[in-house]
XYZ file of C-alpha atoms in Angstrom:
530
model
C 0.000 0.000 0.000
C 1.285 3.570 -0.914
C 2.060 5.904 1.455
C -0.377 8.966 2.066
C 0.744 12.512 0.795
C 0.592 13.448 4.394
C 2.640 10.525 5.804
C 5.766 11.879 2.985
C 5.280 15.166 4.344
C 6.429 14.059 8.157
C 8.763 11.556 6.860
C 10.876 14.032 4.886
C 10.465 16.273 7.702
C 11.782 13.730 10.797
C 14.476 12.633 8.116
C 15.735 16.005 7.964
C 15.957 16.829 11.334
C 18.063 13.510 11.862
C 20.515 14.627 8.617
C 19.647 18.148 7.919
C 19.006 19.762 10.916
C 20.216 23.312 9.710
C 17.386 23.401 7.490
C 14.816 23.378 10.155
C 14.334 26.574 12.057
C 15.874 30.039 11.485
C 16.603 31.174 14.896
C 18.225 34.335 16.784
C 16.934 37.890 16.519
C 18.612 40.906 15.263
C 18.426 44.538 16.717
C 19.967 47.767 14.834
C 21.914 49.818 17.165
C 22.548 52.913 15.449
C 21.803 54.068 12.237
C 24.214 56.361 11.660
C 27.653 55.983 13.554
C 29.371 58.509 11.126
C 32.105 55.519 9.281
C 31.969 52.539 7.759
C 33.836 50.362 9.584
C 36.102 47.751 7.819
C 38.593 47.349 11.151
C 36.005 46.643 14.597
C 37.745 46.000 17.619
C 35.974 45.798 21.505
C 38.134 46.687 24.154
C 38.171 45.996 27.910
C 36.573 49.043 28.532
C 33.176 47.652 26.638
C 33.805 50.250 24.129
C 34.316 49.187 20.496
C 37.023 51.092 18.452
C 35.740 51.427 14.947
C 37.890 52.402 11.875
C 37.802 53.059 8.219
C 40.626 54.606 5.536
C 41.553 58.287 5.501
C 41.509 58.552 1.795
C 37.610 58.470 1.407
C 36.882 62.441 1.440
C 33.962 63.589 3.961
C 32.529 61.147 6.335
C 29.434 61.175 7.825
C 30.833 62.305 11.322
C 32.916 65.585 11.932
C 35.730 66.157 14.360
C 34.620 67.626 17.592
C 35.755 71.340 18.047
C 36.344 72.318 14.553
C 39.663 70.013 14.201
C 41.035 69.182 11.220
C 43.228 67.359 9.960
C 45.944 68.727 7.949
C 48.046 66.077 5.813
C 50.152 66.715 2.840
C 50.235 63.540 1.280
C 47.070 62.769 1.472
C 45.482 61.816 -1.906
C 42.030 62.887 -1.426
C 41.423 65.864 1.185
C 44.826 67.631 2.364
C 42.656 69.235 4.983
C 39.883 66.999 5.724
C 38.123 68.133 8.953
C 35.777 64.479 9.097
C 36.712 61.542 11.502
C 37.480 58.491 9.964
C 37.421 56.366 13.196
C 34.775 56.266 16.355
C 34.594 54.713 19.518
C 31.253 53.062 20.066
C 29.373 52.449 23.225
C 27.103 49.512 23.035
C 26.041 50.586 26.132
C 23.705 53.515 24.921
C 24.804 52.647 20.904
C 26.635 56.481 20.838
C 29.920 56.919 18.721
C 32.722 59.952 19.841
C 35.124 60.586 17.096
C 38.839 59.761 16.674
C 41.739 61.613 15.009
C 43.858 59.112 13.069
C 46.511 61.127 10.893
C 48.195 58.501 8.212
C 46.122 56.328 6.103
C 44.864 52.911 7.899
C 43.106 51.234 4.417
C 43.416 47.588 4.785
C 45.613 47.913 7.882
C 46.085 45.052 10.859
C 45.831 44.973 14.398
C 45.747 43.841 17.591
C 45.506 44.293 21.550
C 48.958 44.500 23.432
C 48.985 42.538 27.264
C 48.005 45.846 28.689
C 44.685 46.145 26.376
C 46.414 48.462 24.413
C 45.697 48.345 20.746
C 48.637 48.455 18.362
C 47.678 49.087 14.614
C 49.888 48.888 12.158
C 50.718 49.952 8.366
C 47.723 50.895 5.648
C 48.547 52.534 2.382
C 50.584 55.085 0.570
C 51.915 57.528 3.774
C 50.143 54.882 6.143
C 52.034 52.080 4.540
C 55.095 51.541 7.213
C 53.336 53.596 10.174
C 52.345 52.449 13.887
C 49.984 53.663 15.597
C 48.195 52.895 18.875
C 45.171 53.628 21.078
C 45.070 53.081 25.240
C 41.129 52.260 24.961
C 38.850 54.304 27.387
C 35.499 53.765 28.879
C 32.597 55.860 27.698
C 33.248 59.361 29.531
C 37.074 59.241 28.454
C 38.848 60.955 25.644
C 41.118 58.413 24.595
C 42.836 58.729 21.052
C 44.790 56.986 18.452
C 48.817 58.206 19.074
C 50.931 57.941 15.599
C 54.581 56.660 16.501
C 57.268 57.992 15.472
C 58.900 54.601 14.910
C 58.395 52.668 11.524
C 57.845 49.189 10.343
C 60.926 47.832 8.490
C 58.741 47.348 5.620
C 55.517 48.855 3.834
C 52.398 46.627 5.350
C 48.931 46.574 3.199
C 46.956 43.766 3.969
C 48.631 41.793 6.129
C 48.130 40.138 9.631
C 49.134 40.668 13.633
C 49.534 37.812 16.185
C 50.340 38.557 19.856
C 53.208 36.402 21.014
C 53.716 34.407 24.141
C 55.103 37.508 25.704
C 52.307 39.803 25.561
C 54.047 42.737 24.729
C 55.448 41.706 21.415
C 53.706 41.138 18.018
C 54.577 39.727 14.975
C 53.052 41.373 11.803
C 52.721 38.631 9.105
C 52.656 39.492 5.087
C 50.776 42.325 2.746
C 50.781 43.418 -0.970
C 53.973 42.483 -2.087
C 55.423 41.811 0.883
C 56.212 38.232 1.152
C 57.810 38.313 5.027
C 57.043 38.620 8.408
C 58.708 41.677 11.222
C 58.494 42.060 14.592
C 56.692 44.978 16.435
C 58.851 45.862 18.883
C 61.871 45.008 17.010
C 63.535 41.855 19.381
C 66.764 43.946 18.869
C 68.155 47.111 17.581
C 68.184 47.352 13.760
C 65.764 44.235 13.509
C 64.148 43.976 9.850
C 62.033 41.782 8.216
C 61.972 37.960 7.217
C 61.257 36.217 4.232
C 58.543 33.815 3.671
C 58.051 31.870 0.892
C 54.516 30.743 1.031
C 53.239 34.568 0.970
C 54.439 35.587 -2.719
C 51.695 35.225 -5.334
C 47.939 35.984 -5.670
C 45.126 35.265 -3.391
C 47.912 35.394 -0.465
C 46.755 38.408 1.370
C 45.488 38.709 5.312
C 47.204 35.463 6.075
C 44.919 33.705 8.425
C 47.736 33.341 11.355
C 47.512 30.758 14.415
C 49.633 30.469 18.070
C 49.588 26.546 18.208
C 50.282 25.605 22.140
C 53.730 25.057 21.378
C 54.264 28.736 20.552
C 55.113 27.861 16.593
C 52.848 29.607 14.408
C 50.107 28.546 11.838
C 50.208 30.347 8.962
C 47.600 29.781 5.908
C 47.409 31.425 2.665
C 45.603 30.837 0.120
C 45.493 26.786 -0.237
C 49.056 26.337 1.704
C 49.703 26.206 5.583
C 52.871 25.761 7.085
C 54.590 25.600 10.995
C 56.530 28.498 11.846
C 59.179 28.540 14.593
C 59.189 32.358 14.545
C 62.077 32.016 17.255
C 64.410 30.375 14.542
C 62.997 32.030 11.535
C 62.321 28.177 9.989
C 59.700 26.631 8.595
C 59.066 23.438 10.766
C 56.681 21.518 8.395
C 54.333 22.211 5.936
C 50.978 20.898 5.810
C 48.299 19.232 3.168
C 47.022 21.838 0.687
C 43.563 22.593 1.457
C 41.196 21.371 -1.296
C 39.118 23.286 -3.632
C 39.093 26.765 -3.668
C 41.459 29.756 -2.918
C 41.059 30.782 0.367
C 42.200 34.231 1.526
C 41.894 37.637 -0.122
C 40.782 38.920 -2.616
C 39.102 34.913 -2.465
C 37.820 36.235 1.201
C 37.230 32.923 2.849
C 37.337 32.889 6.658
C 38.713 30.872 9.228
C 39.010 30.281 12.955
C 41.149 28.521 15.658
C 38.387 25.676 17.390
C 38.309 26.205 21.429
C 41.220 24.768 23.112
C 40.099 22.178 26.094
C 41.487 21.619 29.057
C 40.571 17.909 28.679
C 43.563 17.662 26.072
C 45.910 19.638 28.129
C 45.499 22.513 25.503
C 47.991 20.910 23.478
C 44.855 19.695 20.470
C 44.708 23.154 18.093
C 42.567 22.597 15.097
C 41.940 25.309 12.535
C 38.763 25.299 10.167
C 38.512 26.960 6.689
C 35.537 27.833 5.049
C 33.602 29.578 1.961
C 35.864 31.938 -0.060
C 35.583 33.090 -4.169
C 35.314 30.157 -7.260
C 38.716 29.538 -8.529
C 39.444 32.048 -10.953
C 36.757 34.271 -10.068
C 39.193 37.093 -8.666
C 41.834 36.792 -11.645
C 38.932 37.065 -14.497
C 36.317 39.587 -12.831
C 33.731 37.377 -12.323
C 31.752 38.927 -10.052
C 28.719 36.400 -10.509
C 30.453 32.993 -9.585
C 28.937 31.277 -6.887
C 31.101 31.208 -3.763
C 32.655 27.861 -2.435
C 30.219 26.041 0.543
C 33.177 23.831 1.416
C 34.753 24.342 5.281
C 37.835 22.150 6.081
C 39.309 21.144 9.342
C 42.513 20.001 10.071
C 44.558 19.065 13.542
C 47.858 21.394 12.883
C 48.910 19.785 16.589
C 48.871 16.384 14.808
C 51.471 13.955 13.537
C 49.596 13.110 10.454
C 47.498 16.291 9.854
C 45.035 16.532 6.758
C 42.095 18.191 5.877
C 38.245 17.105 6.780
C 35.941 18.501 4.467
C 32.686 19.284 4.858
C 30.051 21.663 3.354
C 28.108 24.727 5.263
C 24.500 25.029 4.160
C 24.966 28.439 2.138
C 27.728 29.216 0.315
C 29.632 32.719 1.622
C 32.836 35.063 0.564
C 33.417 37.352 2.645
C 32.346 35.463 5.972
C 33.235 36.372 9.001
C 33.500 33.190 11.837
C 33.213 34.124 15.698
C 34.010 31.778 18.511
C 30.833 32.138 20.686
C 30.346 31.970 24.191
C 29.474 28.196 24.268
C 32.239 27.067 22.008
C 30.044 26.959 18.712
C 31.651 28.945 15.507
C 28.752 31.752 13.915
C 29.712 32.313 10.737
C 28.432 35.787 9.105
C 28.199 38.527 6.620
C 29.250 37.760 3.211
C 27.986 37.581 -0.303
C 27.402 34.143 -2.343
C 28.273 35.027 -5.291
C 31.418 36.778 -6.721
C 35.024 37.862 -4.809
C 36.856 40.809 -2.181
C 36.718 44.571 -3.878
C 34.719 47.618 -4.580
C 30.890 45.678 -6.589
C 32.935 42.552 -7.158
C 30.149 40.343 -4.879
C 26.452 40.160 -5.017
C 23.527 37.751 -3.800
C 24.339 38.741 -0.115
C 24.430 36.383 2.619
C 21.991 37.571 5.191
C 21.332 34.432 7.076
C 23.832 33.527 10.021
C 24.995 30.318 10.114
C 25.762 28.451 13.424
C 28.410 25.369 13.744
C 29.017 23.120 16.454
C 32.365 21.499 16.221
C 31.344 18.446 18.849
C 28.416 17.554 16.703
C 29.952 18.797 13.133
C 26.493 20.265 12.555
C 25.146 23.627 10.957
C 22.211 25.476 11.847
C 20.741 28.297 9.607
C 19.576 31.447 11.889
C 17.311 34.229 11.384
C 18.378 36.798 8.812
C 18.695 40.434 8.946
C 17.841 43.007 5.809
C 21.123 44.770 6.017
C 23.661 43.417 3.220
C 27.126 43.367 4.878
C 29.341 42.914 2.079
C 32.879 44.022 1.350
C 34.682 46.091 3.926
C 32.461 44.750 6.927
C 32.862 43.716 10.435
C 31.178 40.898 13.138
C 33.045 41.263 16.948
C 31.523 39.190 19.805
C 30.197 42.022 22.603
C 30.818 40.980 26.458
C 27.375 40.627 26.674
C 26.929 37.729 24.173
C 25.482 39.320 21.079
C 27.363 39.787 18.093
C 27.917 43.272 16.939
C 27.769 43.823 13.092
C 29.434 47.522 11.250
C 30.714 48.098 8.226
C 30.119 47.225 4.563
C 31.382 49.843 1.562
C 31.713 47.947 -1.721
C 32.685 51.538 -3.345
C 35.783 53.666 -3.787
C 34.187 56.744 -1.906
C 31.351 56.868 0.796
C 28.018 56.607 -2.169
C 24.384 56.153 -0.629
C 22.644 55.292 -4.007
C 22.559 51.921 -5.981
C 21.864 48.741 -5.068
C 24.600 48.219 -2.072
C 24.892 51.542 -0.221
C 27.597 52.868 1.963
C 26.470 50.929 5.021
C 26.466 53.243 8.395
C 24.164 51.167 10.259
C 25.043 49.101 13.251
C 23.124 46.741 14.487
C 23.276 43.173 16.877
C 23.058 39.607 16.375
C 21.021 37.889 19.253
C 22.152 33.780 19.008
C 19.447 31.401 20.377
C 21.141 31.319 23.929
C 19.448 34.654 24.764
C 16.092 33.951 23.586
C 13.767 34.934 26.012
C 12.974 31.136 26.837
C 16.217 30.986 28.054
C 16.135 33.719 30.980
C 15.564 31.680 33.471
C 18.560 29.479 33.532
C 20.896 32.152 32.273
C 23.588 32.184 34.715
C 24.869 35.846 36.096
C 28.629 35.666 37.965
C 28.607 37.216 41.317
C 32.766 36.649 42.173
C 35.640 36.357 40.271
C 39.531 37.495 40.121
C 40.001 40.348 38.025
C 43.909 38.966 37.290
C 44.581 35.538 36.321
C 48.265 33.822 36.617
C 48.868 30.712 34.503
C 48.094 27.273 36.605
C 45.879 29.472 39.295
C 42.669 27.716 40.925
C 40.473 30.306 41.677
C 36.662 30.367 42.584
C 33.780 31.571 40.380
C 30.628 32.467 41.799
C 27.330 32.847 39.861
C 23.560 32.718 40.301
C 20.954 30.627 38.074
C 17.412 30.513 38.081
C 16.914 26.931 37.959
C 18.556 24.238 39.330
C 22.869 24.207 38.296
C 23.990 21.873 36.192
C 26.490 21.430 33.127
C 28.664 24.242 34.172
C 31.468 25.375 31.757
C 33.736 27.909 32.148
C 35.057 29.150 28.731
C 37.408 32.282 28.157
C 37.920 34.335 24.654
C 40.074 36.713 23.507
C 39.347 40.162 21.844
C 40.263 39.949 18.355
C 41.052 42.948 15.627
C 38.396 42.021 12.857
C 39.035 43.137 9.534
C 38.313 41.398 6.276
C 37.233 38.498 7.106
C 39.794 37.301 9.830
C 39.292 37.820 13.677
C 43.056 38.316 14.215
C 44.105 37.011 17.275
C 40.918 35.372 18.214
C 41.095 32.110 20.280
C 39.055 30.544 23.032
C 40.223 28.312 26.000
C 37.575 25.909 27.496
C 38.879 25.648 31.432
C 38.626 23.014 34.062
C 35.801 23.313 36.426
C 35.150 21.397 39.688
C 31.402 20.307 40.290
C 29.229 23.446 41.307
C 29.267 23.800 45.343
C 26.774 25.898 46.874
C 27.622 29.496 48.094
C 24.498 30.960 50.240
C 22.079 32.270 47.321
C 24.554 31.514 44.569
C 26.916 28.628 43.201
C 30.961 28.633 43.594
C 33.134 26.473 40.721
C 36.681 25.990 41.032
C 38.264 27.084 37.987
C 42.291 26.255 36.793
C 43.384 28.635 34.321
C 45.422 27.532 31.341
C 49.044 26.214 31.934
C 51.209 28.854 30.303
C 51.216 31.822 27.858
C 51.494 29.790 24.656
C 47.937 28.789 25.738
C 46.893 32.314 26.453
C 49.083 34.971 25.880
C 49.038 37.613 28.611
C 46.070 39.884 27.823
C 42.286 41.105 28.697
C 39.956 37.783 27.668
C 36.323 37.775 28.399
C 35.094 34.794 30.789
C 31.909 33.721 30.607
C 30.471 30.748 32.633
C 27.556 28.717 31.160
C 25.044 26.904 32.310
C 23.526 24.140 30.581
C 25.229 25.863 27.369
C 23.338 29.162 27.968
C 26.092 31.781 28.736
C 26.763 34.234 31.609
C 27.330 38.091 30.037
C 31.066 37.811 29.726
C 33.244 39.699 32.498
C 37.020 40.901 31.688
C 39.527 39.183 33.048
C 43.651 39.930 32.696
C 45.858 36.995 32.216
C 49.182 37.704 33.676
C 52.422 35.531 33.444
């Protein structure tokens, strides 16, 4: 006997929750924050202070924001406005959404970043007279008047598009590739004189914003476009190289994405494994093709392993110009982006509004709810202390333009993930007690309330990364031990180690967050010292 239409109908539908889960239910909300914070961000960084440092390229003419007290800024080489009295960067509060201009003097278009142990922000290079500068910011809570500072120190190179990665020490970077600019320098210099070194796998097309790793053994991952190799930036060699990844070009103007999967204390921290995904069609960037659909493949690979090599799988919608976030509960969102077409000013359209969520334990996908802003090229997604995801950016023109079919996107707005639906308020955890400065090996005690009764407590700690075209550099996430939850009067008290040493975690301002049950605490700062 034939089955009823009706019966198919259910059948399909409890076969694709067991195999297609991702399919089922668009969840999340979205929220716009401001719609007008006078840039376009393409570099989004959130400090310490829970402010966000926002910044766009000089060379762009008139913002949509002014500098406060009729200042101007007065620049001879600049290309576009000599005296241009508009701010091209902002520090936003997402606690009342407002942005206060910043002066930055040399041009910072498609420059890199990230936080030093003392949550200052170093940002380095840019193009034409931005292209070897330094420049840094001591971040500021709302009422301050913090401000970028221009160095008078150079790099030992010109640095456009390339990528920073804190070092074990804290206090020292190292600043890896660019246009034309196959090597790697340190920032500061390890000694007097220091220049830059050579690496190989960085000359050629499709090489640019190296996605750029610190494995636990304080070697370096470095990826570009299909190639990875082991770095001992100590000895300047090149420990091993590693399985090309297969498909598609990965990094810009190809603008896949990547990200470094938690590191658990139940493998001593010593497991790193990086995934890969989306990025352009091969051979869309070299022959213009702006209407090639963009790759849905995502690879994995174990760069701690003896054998490494890729495991590929596919995302449900194809992206370039992702961005992927490590989220509170260990899951990777991965957001923004176009499926069709490459990195540059109208080279992608068919945006990618719909989130996607991944779970790396259960190697599943989940499609969430979609917002109706594009965010295309020159956009930004930074995970707020809080637990939404804040979203800026998007400028797929030369100049600031607010006609045609992508606009110059001023709008800021916030990703809600499922884990603060309002079903979930009752068992969202809130910490009551914990050290504001962390050394490496400490036991300390985390206290927290929860609605309902404890159980599955994690304690899970992420860094604050400098997100800019597609790669969160220097984002990572550390998954530490917990004892079982005690009880502590009204509240709950865990026992928490922190990570063994600064290969782990290098010294710096991480946001710990303690979940219950997989829902998430809001996020509190927390300074990892040696």
């Amino acid at each position: 006997m034939g089955l009823s239409k009706t019966t198919l109908v259910v059948l399909v539908t409890l076969q694709c929750l067991l195999s297609c889960a991702y399919l089922v239910a668009a969840q999340g909300s979205w929220a716009l924050l401001n719609k007008n914070a006078g840039i376009s961000s393409m570099h989004t960084a959130v400090t310490h202070m829970n402010t966000v440092i926002m910044l766009d390229r000089t060379n762009i003419g008139p913002s949509a924001i002014k500098l406060p007290d009729g200042r101007c800024r007065k620049q001879p080489a600049e290309r576009i406005s000599k005296t241009d009295c508009y701010a091209h960067s902002v520090m936003f509060n997402p606690a009342n959404n407002q942005v206060r201009p910043l002066y930055v003097y040399t041009d910072t278009w498609c420059s890199s970043g990230q936080f030093f142990d003392n949550g200052r922000m170093v940002q380095t290079g840019g193009d034409f007279e931005g292209n070897r500068k330094i420049r840094t910011l001591q971040p500021c809570g709302a009422g301050g008047n913090c401000d970028w500072v221009e160095l008078g120190e150079n790099l030992a190179t010109g640095r456009w598009y390339a990528s920073n990665q804190l070092l074990p020490s804290g206090i020292r970077q190292i600043i890896v590739g660019g246009r034309n600019t196959p090597s790697y320098e340190f920032y500061p210099k390890r000694k007097a004189g220091e220049g830059f070194f050579n690496l190989g796998m960085l000359g050629g097309y499709n090489n640019l914003y190296p996605f750029v790793y610190l494995l636990p053994n304080g070697d370096l991952f470095i990826f570009a476009v299909r190639d990875s190799v082991q770095l001992n930036w100590n000895s300047g060699k090149v420990v091993r190289g590693y399985p090309q990844i297969p498909g598609n070009p990965r990094n810009y103007p190809s603008a896949g994405s990547a990200a470094m999967l938690p590191l658990t204390w139940q493998t001593n921290f010593g497991f790193a494994e990086i995934m890969v995904c989306g990025g352009a069609a091969t051979g869309a960037s070299n022959s213009g093709n702006a209407n090639a659909p963009a790759s849905a493949s995502c690879g994995r690979i174990v760069a701690t392993a003896g054998k490494p090599n890729w495991a590929m799988q596919n995302m449900p919608i194809r992206r370039v110009m992702g961005d992927m976030i490590n989220l509170p509960t260990g899951d990777i969102l991965i957001i923004n982006g176009a499926q069709n077409g490459y990195q540059g000013w109208g080279m992608a359209n068919n945006p990618a509004l719909n989130p996607v969520n991944y779970n790396p334990t259960k190697k599943q996908f989940q499609v969430y709810a979609k917002t109706n802003i594009p965010r295309l090229y020159h956009s930004t997604a930074n995970l707020l202390a809080d637990g939404r995801v804040l979203l800026a950016g998007s400028n797929t023109h030369q100049f600031y333009t607010y006609n045609g079919q992508y606009p110059t996107e001023l709008r800021v707005e916030a990703f809600s993930p499922p884990y603060l639906g309002a079903g979930f308020n009752g068992v969202r955890p809130a910490i009551q007690g914990y050290p504001k400065f962390i050394k490496y090996k400490q036991v300390f005690v985390m206290t927290f309330t929860v609605g309902k009764r404890v159980g599955g407590v994690e304690v899970n700690m992420n860094s604050a990364p400098y997100v800019t075209h597609s790669f969160a550099q220097g984002q990572r996430q550390m998954k530490l031990k917990t004892s079982v939850p005690a009880k502590a009067g009204n509240a709950w008290s865990v026992q928490v180690t922190a990570v063994p040493g600064n290969t782990i975690a290098p010294p710096a301002y991480y946001l710990l967050f303690v979940l219950q049950n997989g829902i998430p605490s809001k996020g509190v700062w927390v300074k990892q010292n040696n």
